[in-house]
Amino acid sequence: MDLEEAYQVVGEFGRHQKRMVTILVLLQIYMACQTMLIILVGAVPEYHIDIPVTGHPNDDITQSVKFTEDISSIVTEWYLIKHEAYKVNLAGSLFFAGVLIGNVLFGPLSDKIGRKPVFLTGLFFEVLFGYGTALAPSYEVFAVSRLLVGIMNGGMALVCFVLTQEYVGKSYWAMTGTLTNMTFAVGITLFAALGYYVQPWRNLATAANCPGLLLFLFCVTLPESPRWLYSQGQTEKAEDILKDFALRNGKGRISVKLRRTVSTSAMKGSSPGVFQLVTHPILRWRTVVLMYVWYACSLVYYGLTLSASEDKGNRYLTVAMYGLVELPAYPLCMYFINKQWAGRRKSMANFLAFSGVSCLLTMFVPVSGSLLSVTSLALVGKLMVSAAFNIAYVYTSELYPTVIRNAGLGVCSMSCRVGGILAPFVPSMKSLHTSMPFMVFCLSGISAGCLGLLLPETLNKPAAETLDELSSPTYQRILQPQVHLLEEKHLIDHNGADSD
């Protein structure tokens, strides 16, 4: 039997898989706390500067600054104001820069040596460096710790997402992917509540890091991905894990015999890697489009979320609202992406375009004081881009074969983190013009939505396990022809070159 038939026999989403996915999904709460940490620990309170009696320019700023709000943050501890204010945004950008590095280093590595070892290594050191953030004696140590936390986060976050997909049958990928991203939104809201009750920033950083330690102990018990083992030719190990799934799902001892497959790439002695994303004619085009889509999703998503710290009023309530507003996006995703007339491609493109339009409309409404205001439209934009981001995760994992899925997700996430690096600085563009940040978000969302329409539809289509399957004429005929004219031309040229 092939792999999908085996999942139907042992259980596509049995009780054992539900337990494993639950552990991985709960990790999103921890990751949300780490990602959004800078919003509260970097909060800038109201302050005024008393002019010293001497008026000497070299007088210590710590003696002349008076904070009018009683809050604890890195700003109040290290006086990150005036010419030092950029360091708050820099710390946020360093985290996303670290995630980018982690994607580059660990994403392809998990395709080569396995999902589990890379995932556990990244999670262990992320927790370790997270405590380093809480104990940082200076801003420099704090900034380095955020970079290191980001590297480890990038090393394990995508593998965590891939595992939630590869532990279950393909028909459940959209559901597990949606649950993962929905829990991240819940994590943002819970982080706001945690920040309200634990306000000293060092205590908050410690409390936000503790769930990671507990979940690491549960993750140690998780098995390797049977899909990855099968794609690597380790068929017997994949069969053993699938038999264990059947036993723990209450189906008893079932004989699982997978079809042995040998890919031509393995026969040639070369294993798929990041290089294949550039050289393979089909993957090259998909990767270019997906990289821009992920970049735009990240820029708009994190840009709107991080701008919550600049809104007037209760910052904890504002952050919670930016998390809660995402929740309606996920039922919408589940509805649209499984409809034949919408599917993955059209749904993602439309949600991106609507997020851009929402940001565009902010230029024509008052800042506050009515139901239709800048804040309400920004929240609508956040809802729309959250839906698009969720679909991008699910859609991308279906567009790449198993043997190179994590490398593909890693490269897309690398592009995504470029958007994350730039996001903390976009709200500060208000100094040029009040509408400038939303114009950036508008152009990014609409342009990414248009490009997304160039991708193929994957709804109710089989997932390729190897590069050979992806390039096979049979697999190509299954896909929608109007979207694949360009890919088929590249494929014919590529195969013609090989035959020559």
C-alpha positions as a Python dict, from the first residue, in 0.01 Angstrom:
ca = {
    (1, 'M'): (0, 0, 0),
    (2, 'D'): (107, 360, -44),
    (3, 'L'): (143, 601, 247),
    (4, 'E'): (-206, 756, 230),
    (5, 'E'): (-367, 411, 222),
    (6, 'A'): (-162, 318, 526),
    (7, 'Y'): (-292, 623, 716),
    (8, 'Q'): (-649, 524, 634),
    (9, 'V'): (-581, 179, 778),
    (10, 'V'): (-410, 288, 1101),
    (11, 'G'): (-622, 601, 1146),
    (12, 'E'): (-576, 938, 977),
    (13, 'F'): (-642, 1132, 1297),
    (14, 'G'): (-686, 880, 1578),
    (15, 'R'): (-669, 947, 1950),
    (16, 'H'): (-292, 897, 1964),
    (17, 'Q'): (-234, 1146, 1684),
    (18, 'K'): (-471, 1388, 1857),
    (19, 'R'): (-255, 1372, 2170),
    (20, 'M'): (64, 1434, 1972),
    (21, 'V'): (-86, 1720, 1772),
    (22, 'T'): (-224, 1874, 2094),
    (23, 'I'): (126, 1893, 2241),
    (24, 'L'): (263, 2056, 1925),
    (25, 'V'): (-30, 2296, 1896),
    (26, 'L'): (10, 2409, 2258),
    (27, 'L'): (367, 2503, 2174),
    (28, 'Q'): (223, 2788, 1969),
    (29, 'I'): (125, 2964, 2293),
    (30, 'Y'): (488, 2956, 2403),
    (31, 'M'): (606, 3077, 2062),
    (32, 'A'): (349, 3360, 2064),
    (33, 'C'): (479, 3477, 2402),
    (34, 'Q'): (838, 3480, 2276),
    (35, 'T'): (746, 3655, 1950),
    (36, 'M'): (537, 3927, 2114),
    (37, 'L'): (757, 3970, 2423),
    (38, 'I'): (907, 4299, 2304),
    (39, 'I'): (562, 4463, 2285),
    (40, 'L'): (527, 4466, 2665),
    (41, 'V'): (885, 4444, 2792),
    (42, 'G'): (973, 4726, 2552),
    (43, 'A'): (675, 4946, 2643),
    (44, 'V'): (757, 5318, 2639),
    (45, 'P'): (582, 5507, 2922),
    (46, 'E'): (503, 5878, 2926),
    (47, 'Y'): (796, 6082, 3053),
    (48, 'H'): (935, 6431, 3080),
    (49, 'I'): (1290, 6559, 3107),
    (50, 'D'): (1377, 6805, 3382),
    (51, 'I'): (1640, 7055, 3274),
    (52, 'P'): (1929, 7032, 3525),
    (53, 'V'): (2011, 7341, 3727),
    (54, 'T'): (2359, 7350, 3585),
    (55, 'G'): (2230, 7312, 3230),
    (56, 'H'): (2546, 7120, 3144),
    (57, 'P'): (2499, 6897, 2836),
    (58, 'N'): (2693, 6611, 2995),
    (59, 'D'): (2459, 6575, 3293),
    (60, 'D'): (2342, 6217, 3345),
    (61, 'I'): (2008, 6159, 3166),
    (62, 'T'): (1905, 5916, 3441),
    (63, 'Q'): (1893, 6210, 3679),
    (64, 'S'): (1681, 6431, 3453),
    (65, 'V'): (1421, 6187, 3310),
    (66, 'K'): (1100, 6142, 3508),
    (67, 'F'): (866, 5863, 3397),
    (68, 'T'): (504, 5955, 3468),
    (69, 'E'): (376, 5596, 3436),
    (70, 'D'): (460, 5332, 3692),
    (71, 'I'): (559, 5047, 3462),
    (72, 'S'): (862, 4820, 3439),
    (73, 'S'): (1026, 4772, 3100),
    (74, 'I'): (1368, 4773, 2939),
    (75, 'V'): (1298, 5137, 2854),
    (76, 'T'): (1266, 5242, 3218),
    (77, 'E'): (1557, 5024, 3333),
    (78, 'W'): (1809, 5126, 3068),
    (79, 'Y'): (1659, 5465, 2969),
    (80, 'L'): (1601, 5379, 2604),
    (81, 'I'): (1461, 5716, 2502),
    (82, 'K'): (1556, 5995, 2265),
    (83, 'H'): (1866, 5888, 2072),
    (84, 'E'): (1853, 5545, 2242),
    (85, 'A'): (1489, 5476, 2149),
    (86, 'Y'): (1580, 5283, 1834),
    (87, 'K'): (1717, 5002, 2051),
    (88, 'V'): (1365, 4885, 2137),
    (89, 'N'): (1276, 4826, 1771),
    (90, 'L'): (1623, 4684, 1714),
    (91, 'A'): (1564, 4416, 1978),
    (92, 'G'): (1241, 4317, 1801),
    (93, 'S'): (1416, 4305, 1465),
    (94, 'L'): (1701, 4096, 1607),
    (95, 'F'): (1452, 3830, 1711),
    (96, 'F'): (1319, 3801, 1355),
    (97, 'A'): (1673, 3815, 1215),
    (98, 'G'): (1750, 3518, 1439),
    (99, 'V'): (1444, 3333, 1310),
    (100, 'L'): (1569, 3392, 957),
    (101, 'I'): (1910, 3247, 1044),
    (102, 'G'): (1742, 2951, 1215),
    (103, 'N'): (1535, 2880, 905),
    (104, 'V'): (1847, 2884, 686),
    (105, 'L'): (2049, 2662, 920),
    (106, 'F'): (1796, 2417, 1061),
    (107, 'G'): (1513, 2399, 807),
    (108, 'P'): (1702, 2209, 536),
    (109, 'L'): (1887, 2014, 808),
    (110, 'S'): (1559, 1858, 925),
    (111, 'D'): (1504, 1726, 572),
    (112, 'K'): (1842, 1554, 588),
    (113, 'I'): (1880, 1420, 944),
    (114, 'G'): (1518, 1409, 1058),
    (115, 'R'): (1241, 1623, 1204),
    (116, 'K'): (1265, 1516, 1567),
    (117, 'P'): (1635, 1585, 1649),
    (118, 'V'): (1626, 1933, 1492),
    (119, 'F'): (1296, 2015, 1660),
    (120, 'L'): (1406, 1907, 2009),
    (121, 'T'): (1745, 2078, 1982),
    (122, 'G'): (1587, 2407, 1879),
    (123, 'L'): (1324, 2394, 2154),
    (124, 'F'): (1577, 2308, 2428),
    (125, 'F'): (1809, 2598, 2347),
    (126, 'E'): (1522, 2840, 2291),
    (127, 'V'): (1406, 2777, 2647),
    (128, 'L'): (1764, 2811, 2774),
    (129, 'F'): (1824, 3142, 2597),
    (130, 'G'): (1477, 3258, 2700),
    (131, 'Y'): (1589, 3251, 3062),
    (132, 'G'): (1896, 3444, 2949),
    (133, 'T'): (1660, 3721, 2832),
    (134, 'A'): (1501, 3745, 3175),
    (135, 'L'): (1838, 3759, 3354),
    (136, 'A'): (2014, 3996, 3111),
    (137, 'P'): (2229, 4244, 3311),
    (138, 'S'): (2250, 4495, 3025),
    (139, 'Y'): (2077, 4589, 2703),
    (140, 'E'): (2358, 4433, 2497),
    (141, 'V'): (2310, 4094, 2663),
    (142, 'F'): (1932, 4130, 2626),
    (143, 'A'): (1967, 4200, 2252),
    (144, 'V'): (2201, 3903, 2198),
    (145, 'S'): (1966, 3675, 2390),
    (146, 'R'): (1674, 3782, 2166),
    (147, 'L'): (1885, 3701, 1860),
    (148, 'L'): (1970, 3355, 1998),
    (149, 'V'): (1610, 3286, 2098),
    (150, 'G'): (1507, 3379, 1743),
    (151, 'I'): (1763, 3142, 1590),
    (152, 'M'): (1635, 2851, 1796),
    (153, 'N'): (1274, 2951, 1729),
    (154, 'G'): (1339, 2948, 1356),
    (155, 'G'): (1507, 2610, 1393),
    (156, 'M'): (1213, 2440, 1553),
    (157, 'A'): (892, 2635, 1474),
    (158, 'L'): (859, 2519, 1113),
    (159, 'V'): (953, 2162, 1201),
    (160, 'C'): (682, 2174, 1468),
    (161, 'F'): (429, 2281, 1204),
    (162, 'V'): (546, 2015, 959),
    (163, 'L'): (511, 1745, 1225),
    (164, 'T'): (150, 1844, 1292),
    (165, 'Q'): (92, 1779, 920),
    (166, 'E'): (298, 1464, 877),
    (167, 'Y'): (160, 1278, 1178),
    (168, 'V'): (-190, 1276, 1023),
    (169, 'G'): (-356, 1190, 692),
    (170, 'K'): (-354, 1453, 419),
    (171, 'S'): (-727, 1518, 452),
    (172, 'Y'): (-659, 1661, 799),
    (173, 'W'): (-370, 1891, 701),
    (174, 'A'): (-590, 2198, 667),
    (175, 'M'): (-743, 2136, 1009),
    (176, 'T'): (-416, 2080, 1197),
    (177, 'G'): (-254, 2376, 1021),
    (178, 'T'): (-548, 2598, 1112),
    (179, 'L'): (-545, 2480, 1475),
    (180, 'T'): (-174, 2562, 1493),
    (181, 'N'): (-215, 2919, 1374),
    (182, 'M'): (-534, 2975, 1573),
    (183, 'T'): (-354, 2874, 1891),
    (184, 'F'): (-83, 3130, 1813),
    (185, 'A'): (-354, 3398, 1814),
    (186, 'V'): (-483, 3266, 2145),
    (187, 'G'): (-124, 3284, 2271),
    (188, 'I'): (-109, 3657, 2191),
    (189, 'T'): (-423, 3715, 2399),
    (190, 'L'): (-294, 3502, 2687),
    (191, 'F'): (36, 3690, 2676),
    (192, 'A'): (-152, 4019, 2713),
    (193, 'A'): (-336, 3877, 3017),
    (194, 'L'): (-8, 3747, 3162),
    (195, 'G'): (149, 4091, 3113),
    (196, 'Y'): (-140, 4254, 3298),
    (197, 'Y'): (-90, 4038, 3607),
    (198, 'V'): (291, 4006, 3590),
    (199, 'Q'): (412, 4357, 3513),
    (200, 'P'): (782, 4364, 3616),
    (201, 'W'): (945, 4287, 3283),
    (202, 'R'): (1196, 4034, 3416),
    (203, 'N'): (923, 3838, 3591),
    (204, 'L'): (713, 3853, 3274),
    (205, 'A'): (1000, 3719, 3061),
    (206, 'T'): (1050, 3434, 3309),
    (207, 'A'): (680, 3345, 3329),
    (208, 'A'): (645, 3353, 2949),
    (209, 'N'): (937, 3112, 2914),
    (210, 'C'): (825, 2848, 3167),
    (211, 'P'): (565, 2673, 2944),
    (212, 'G'): (842, 2590, 2698),
    (213, 'L'): (1026, 2386, 2959),
    (214, 'L'): (717, 2182, 3045),
    (215, 'L'): (626, 2119, 2682),
    (216, 'F'): (983, 2014, 2601),
    (217, 'L'): (944, 1722, 2844),
    (218, 'F'): (631, 1609, 2658),
    (219, 'C'): (791, 1653, 2314),
    (220, 'V'): (1076, 1414, 2400),
    (221, 'T'): (825, 1127, 2378),
    (222, 'L'): (714, 1211, 2022),
    (223, 'P'): (821, 976, 1737),
    (224, 'E'): (996, 1066, 1414),
    (225, 'S'): (774, 1157, 1120),
    (226, 'P'): (675, 841, 931),
    (227, 'R'): (639, 1047, 613),
    (228, 'W'): (999, 1166, 642),
    (229, 'L'): (1123, 811, 710),
    (230, 'Y'): (932, 684, 406),
    (231, 'S'): (1068, 960, 184),
    (232, 'Q'): (1421, 867, 293),
    (233, 'G'): (1373, 501, 203),
    (234, 'Q'): (1358, 392, 570),
    (235, 'T'): (1039, 201, 500),
    (236, 'E'): (1065, -50, 786),
    (237, 'K'): (1096, 224, 1049),
    (238, 'A'): (799, 406, 896),
    (239, 'E'): (598, 83, 909),
    (240, 'D'): (687, 32, 1277),
    (241, 'I'): (567, 382, 1369),
    (242, 'L'): (246, 338, 1170),
    (243, 'K'): (181, 4, 1345),
    (244, 'D'): (229, 182, 1677),
    (245, 'F'): (-22, 448, 1565),
    (246, 'A'): (-276, 173, 1490),
    (247, 'L'): (-220, 7, 1828),
    (248, 'R'): (-252, 332, 2022),
    (249, 'N'): (-555, 434, 1816),
    (250, 'G'): (-734, 121, 1938),
    (251, 'K'): (-720, -67, 1607),
    (252, 'G'): (-509, -351, 1742),
    (253, 'R'): (-205, -503, 1576),
    (254, 'I'): (-237, -431, 1206),
    (255, 'S'): (4, -544, 939),
    (256, 'V'): (136, -243, 747),
    (257, 'K'): (335, -310, 432),
    (258, 'L'): (440, 2, 245),
    (259, 'R'): (531, 5, -122),
    (260, 'R'): (907, 30, -167),
    (261, 'T'): (1006, 327, -378),
    (262, 'V'): (1349, 432, -497),
    (263, 'S'): (1378, 784, -632),
    (264, 'T'): (1609, 855, -923),
    (265, 'S'): (1775, 1129, -720),
    (266, 'A'): (1877, 870, -463),
    (267, 'M'): (2009, 642, -738),
    (268, 'K'): (2225, 924, -865),
    (269, 'G'): (2364, 972, -517),
    (270, 'S'): (2222, 1319, -464),
    (271, 'S'): (1967, 1399, -196),
    (272, 'P'): (1719, 1685, -244),
    (273, 'G'): (1813, 2011, -77),
    (274, 'V'): (1773, 2386, -102),
    (275, 'F'): (1962, 2382, -433),
    (276, 'Q'): (1671, 2189, -588),
    (277, 'L'): (1442, 2484, -516),
    (278, 'V'): (1649, 2684, -766),
    (279, 'T'): (1730, 2419, -1026),
    (280, 'H'): (1398, 2231, -1043),
    (281, 'P'): (1181, 2408, -1305),
    (282, 'I'): (851, 2365, -1117),
    (283, 'L'): (983, 2436, -769),
    (284, 'R'): (1177, 2743, -883),
    (285, 'W'): (865, 2929, -996),
    (286, 'R'): (660, 2826, -695),
    (287, 'T'): (933, 2928, -454),
    (288, 'V'): (973, 3278, -600),
    (289, 'V'): (600, 3349, -572),
    (290, 'L'): (566, 3193, -227),
    (291, 'M'): (863, 3385, -91),
    (292, 'Y'): (698, 3716, -177),
    (293, 'V'): (360, 3602, -42),
    (294, 'W'): (517, 3501, 290),
    (295, 'Y'): (713, 3826, 308),
    (296, 'A'): (399, 4033, 258),
    (297, 'C'): (199, 3826, 508),
    (298, 'S'): (468, 3871, 772),
    (299, 'L'): (517, 4242, 712),
    (300, 'V'): (146, 4321, 738),
    (301, 'Y'): (73, 4073, 1019),
    (302, 'Y'): (354, 4175, 1253),
    (303, 'G'): (347, 4539, 1146),
    (304, 'L'): (-18, 4572, 1249),
    (305, 'T'): (37, 4371, 1569),
    (306, 'L'): (344, 4563, 1682),
    (307, 'S'): (172, 4893, 1612),
    (308, 'A'): (-67, 4799, 1894),
    (309, 'S'): (196, 4919, 2143),
    (310, 'E'): (173, 5269, 1993),
    (311, 'D'): (-205, 5297, 2029),
    (312, 'K'): (-329, 5518, 2309),
    (313, 'G'): (-521, 5361, 2595),
    (314, 'N'): (-482, 5032, 2779),
    (315, 'R'): (-191, 4859, 2606),
    (316, 'Y'): (-282, 4518, 2750),
    (317, 'L'): (-637, 4538, 2615),
    (318, 'T'): (-509, 4656, 2277),
    (319, 'V'): (-264, 4367, 2245),
    (320, 'A'): (-538, 4123, 2349),
    (321, 'M'): (-770, 4266, 2083),
    (322, 'Y'): (-507, 4215, 1814),
    (323, 'G'): (-494, 3850, 1919),
    (324, 'L'): (-868, 3794, 1957),
    (325, 'V'): (-951, 3952, 1622),
    (326, 'E'): (-765, 3667, 1451),
    (327, 'L'): (-994, 3395, 1586),
    (328, 'P'): (-1281, 3450, 1337),
    (329, 'A'): (-1026, 3420, 1055),
    (330, 'Y'): (-970, 3048, 1110),
    (331, 'P'): (-1330, 2925, 1073),
    (332, 'L'): (-1342, 3139, 759),
    (333, 'C'): (-1028, 2963, 634),
    (334, 'M'): (-1168, 2619, 703),
    (335, 'Y'): (-1487, 2707, 515),
    (336, 'F'): (-1334, 2864, 205),
    (337, 'I'): (-1025, 2650, 145),
    (338, 'N'): (-1232, 2331, 135),
    (339, 'K'): (-1485, 2464, -117),
    (340, 'Q'): (-1422, 2366, -477),
    (341, 'W'): (-1516, 2715, -606),
    (342, 'A'): (-1265, 2883, -373),
    (343, 'G'): (-988, 2645, -272),
    (344, 'R'): (-646, 2737, -137),
    (345, 'R'): (-528, 2964, -417),
    (346, 'K'): (-824, 3199, -456),
    (347, 'S'): (-889, 3217, -81),
    (348, 'M'): (-533, 3321, 1),
    (349, 'A'): (-520, 3577, -278),
    (350, 'N'): (-851, 3737, -181),
    (351, 'F'): (-772, 3756, 189),
    (352, 'L'): (-442, 3926, 109),
    (353, 'A'): (-610, 4175, -123),
    (354, 'F'): (-882, 4253, 134),
    (355, 'S'): (-619, 4316, 402),
    (356, 'G'): (-454, 4566, 169),
    (357, 'V'): (-784, 4738, 94),
    (358, 'S'): (-860, 4765, 469),
    (359, 'C'): (-527, 4939, 524),
    (360, 'L'): (-596, 5167, 227),
    (361, 'L'): (-930, 5277, 375),
    (362, 'T'): (-760, 5393, 697),
    (363, 'M'): (-648, 5704, 510),
    (364, 'F'): (-1010, 5816, 466),
    (365, 'V'): (-1150, 5772, 819),
    (366, 'P'): (-1089, 5949, 1153),
    (367, 'V'): (-823, 5814, 1389),
    (368, 'S'): (-1077, 5733, 1662),
    (369, 'G'): (-1411, 5829, 1806),
    (370, 'S'): (-1644, 5625, 1582),
    (371, 'L'): (-1723, 5269, 1486),
    (372, 'L'): (-1540, 5318, 1156),
    (373, 'S'): (-1196, 5435, 1262),
    (374, 'V'): (-830, 5368, 1188),
    (375, 'T'): (-811, 5120, 1474),
    (376, 'S'): (-1119, 4923, 1364),
    (377, 'L'): (-998, 4904, 1003),
    (378, 'A'): (-652, 4800, 1122),
    (379, 'L'): (-818, 4518, 1318),
    (380, 'V'): (-1009, 4411, 1005),
    (381, 'G'): (-681, 4415, 814),
    (382, 'K'): (-525, 4199, 1086),
    (383, 'L'): (-813, 3952, 1059),
    (384, 'M'): (-775, 3927, 681),
    (385, 'V'): (-398, 3888, 679),
    (386, 'S'): (-422, 3629, 958),
    (387, 'A'): (-651, 3424, 736),
    (388, 'A'): (-410, 3460, 443),
    (389, 'F'): (-111, 3370, 662),
    (390, 'N'): (-286, 3057, 785),
    (391, 'I'): (-368, 2947, 432),
    (392, 'A'): (-9, 3016, 323),
    (393, 'Y'): (120, 2767, 581),
    (394, 'V'): (-120, 2493, 475),
    (395, 'Y'): (-92, 2570, 104),
    (396, 'T'): (288, 2578, 101),
    (397, 'S'): (318, 2242, 275),
    (398, 'E'): (97, 2094, 1),
    (399, 'L'): (293, 2251, -284),
    (400, 'Y'): (626, 2092, -183),
    (401, 'P'): (705, 1717, -193),
    (402, 'T'): (782, 1548, 139),
    (403, 'V'): (1154, 1507, 64),
    (404, 'I'): (1199, 1882, 32),
    (405, 'R'): (898, 2014, 224),
    (406, 'N'): (1092, 2150, 519),
    (407, 'A'): (1354, 2309, 294),
    (408, 'G'): (1078, 2477, 96),
    (409, 'L'): (901, 2595, 410),
    (410, 'G'): (1236, 2708, 548),
    (411, 'V'): (1315, 2925, 246),
    (412, 'C'): (964, 3073, 247),
    (413, 'S'): (991, 3137, 620),
    (414, 'M'): (1329, 3299, 563),
    (415, 'S'): (1160, 3545, 330),
    (416, 'C'): (883, 3580, 585),
    (417, 'R'): (1134, 3683, 852),
    (418, 'V'): (1264, 3962, 630),
    (419, 'G'): (915, 4106, 664),
    (420, 'G'): (934, 4046, 1037),
    (421, 'I'): (1267, 4227, 1062),
    (422, 'L'): (1126, 4532, 884),
    (423, 'A'): (789, 4525, 1063),
    (424, 'P'): (900, 4690, 1394),
    (425, 'F'): (1025, 4995, 1203),
    (426, 'V'): (720, 5044, 976),
    (427, 'P'): (497, 5205, 1246),
    (428, 'S'): (770, 5463, 1307),
    (429, 'M'): (719, 5584, 947),
    (430, 'K'): (432, 5792, 1088),
    (431, 'S'): (694, 6062, 1143),
    (432, 'L'): (705, 6106, 763),
    (433, 'H'): (326, 6097, 720),
    (434, 'T'): (50, 5950, 934),
    (435, 'S'): (-75, 5727, 650),
    (436, 'M'): (269, 5600, 540),
    (437, 'P'): (269, 5271, 742),
    (438, 'F'): (-76, 5174, 615),
    (439, 'M'): (23, 5257, 257),
    (440, 'V'): (314, 5013, 289),
    (441, 'F'): (78, 4745, 423),
    (442, 'C'): (-176, 4819, 148),
    (443, 'L'): (70, 4782, -140),
    (444, 'S'): (223, 4468, 9),
    (445, 'G'): (-111, 4293, 60),
    (446, 'I'): (-261, 4371, -280),
    (447, 'S'): (54, 4287, -480),
    (448, 'A'): (101, 3956, -295),
    (449, 'G'): (-262, 3865, -355),
    (450, 'C'): (-222, 3917, -729),
    (451, 'L'): (96, 3707, -742),
    (452, 'G'): (-68, 3428, -543),
    (453, 'L'): (-312, 3368, -827),
    (454, 'L'): (-20, 3233, -1035),
    (455, 'L'): (14, 2926, -812),
    (456, 'P'): (-161, 2592, -878),
    (457, 'E'): (-461, 2472, -679),
    (458, 'T'): (-398, 2178, -441),
    (459, 'L'): (-749, 2112, -307),
    (460, 'N'): (-834, 1739, -331),
    (461, 'K'): (-506, 1676, -515),
    (462, 'P'): (-251, 1415, -399),
    (463, 'A'): (63, 1532, -220),
    (464, 'A'): (388, 1440, -394),
    (465, 'E'): (632, 1243, -180),
    (466, 'T'): (940, 1272, -405),
    (467, 'L'): (1072, 1502, -677),
    (468, 'D'): (1014, 1225, -928),
    (469, 'E'): (643, 1218, -844),
    (470, 'L'): (624, 1597, -876),
    (471, 'S'): (777, 1580, -1225),
    (472, 'S'): (578, 1279, -1346),
    (473, 'P'): (330, 1346, -1630),
    (474, 'T'): (59, 1161, -1436),
    (475, 'Y'): (88, 1395, -1141),
    (476, 'Q'): (93, 1699, -1367),
    (477, 'R'): (-228, 1593, -1546),
    (478, 'I'): (-411, 1579, -1212),
    (479, 'L'): (-346, 1947, -1148),
    (480, 'Q'): (-549, 2230, -1293),
    (481, 'P'): (-424, 2290, -1649),
    (482, 'Q'): (-491, 2663, -1673),
    (483, 'V'): (-254, 2735, -1387),
    (484, 'H'): (17, 2497, -1504),
    (485, 'L'): (83, 2604, -1862),
    (486, 'L'): (406, 2777, -1761),
    (487, 'E'): (513, 2489, -1535),
    (488, 'E'): (444, 2231, -1807),
    (489, 'K'): (657, 2427, -2055),
    (490, 'H'): (944, 2433, -1804),
    (491, 'L'): (895, 2060, -1739),
    (492, 'I'): (903, 1970, -2108),
    (493, 'D'): (1216, 2180, -2161),
    (494, 'H'): (1376, 2025, -1854),
    (495, 'N'): (1298, 1667, -1957),
    (496, 'G'): (1409, 1740, -2310),
    (497, 'A'): (1742, 1868, -2184),
    (498, 'D'): (1785, 1555, -1973),
    (499, 'S'): (1712, 1324, -2265),
    (500, 'D'): (1965, 1509, -2478),
}
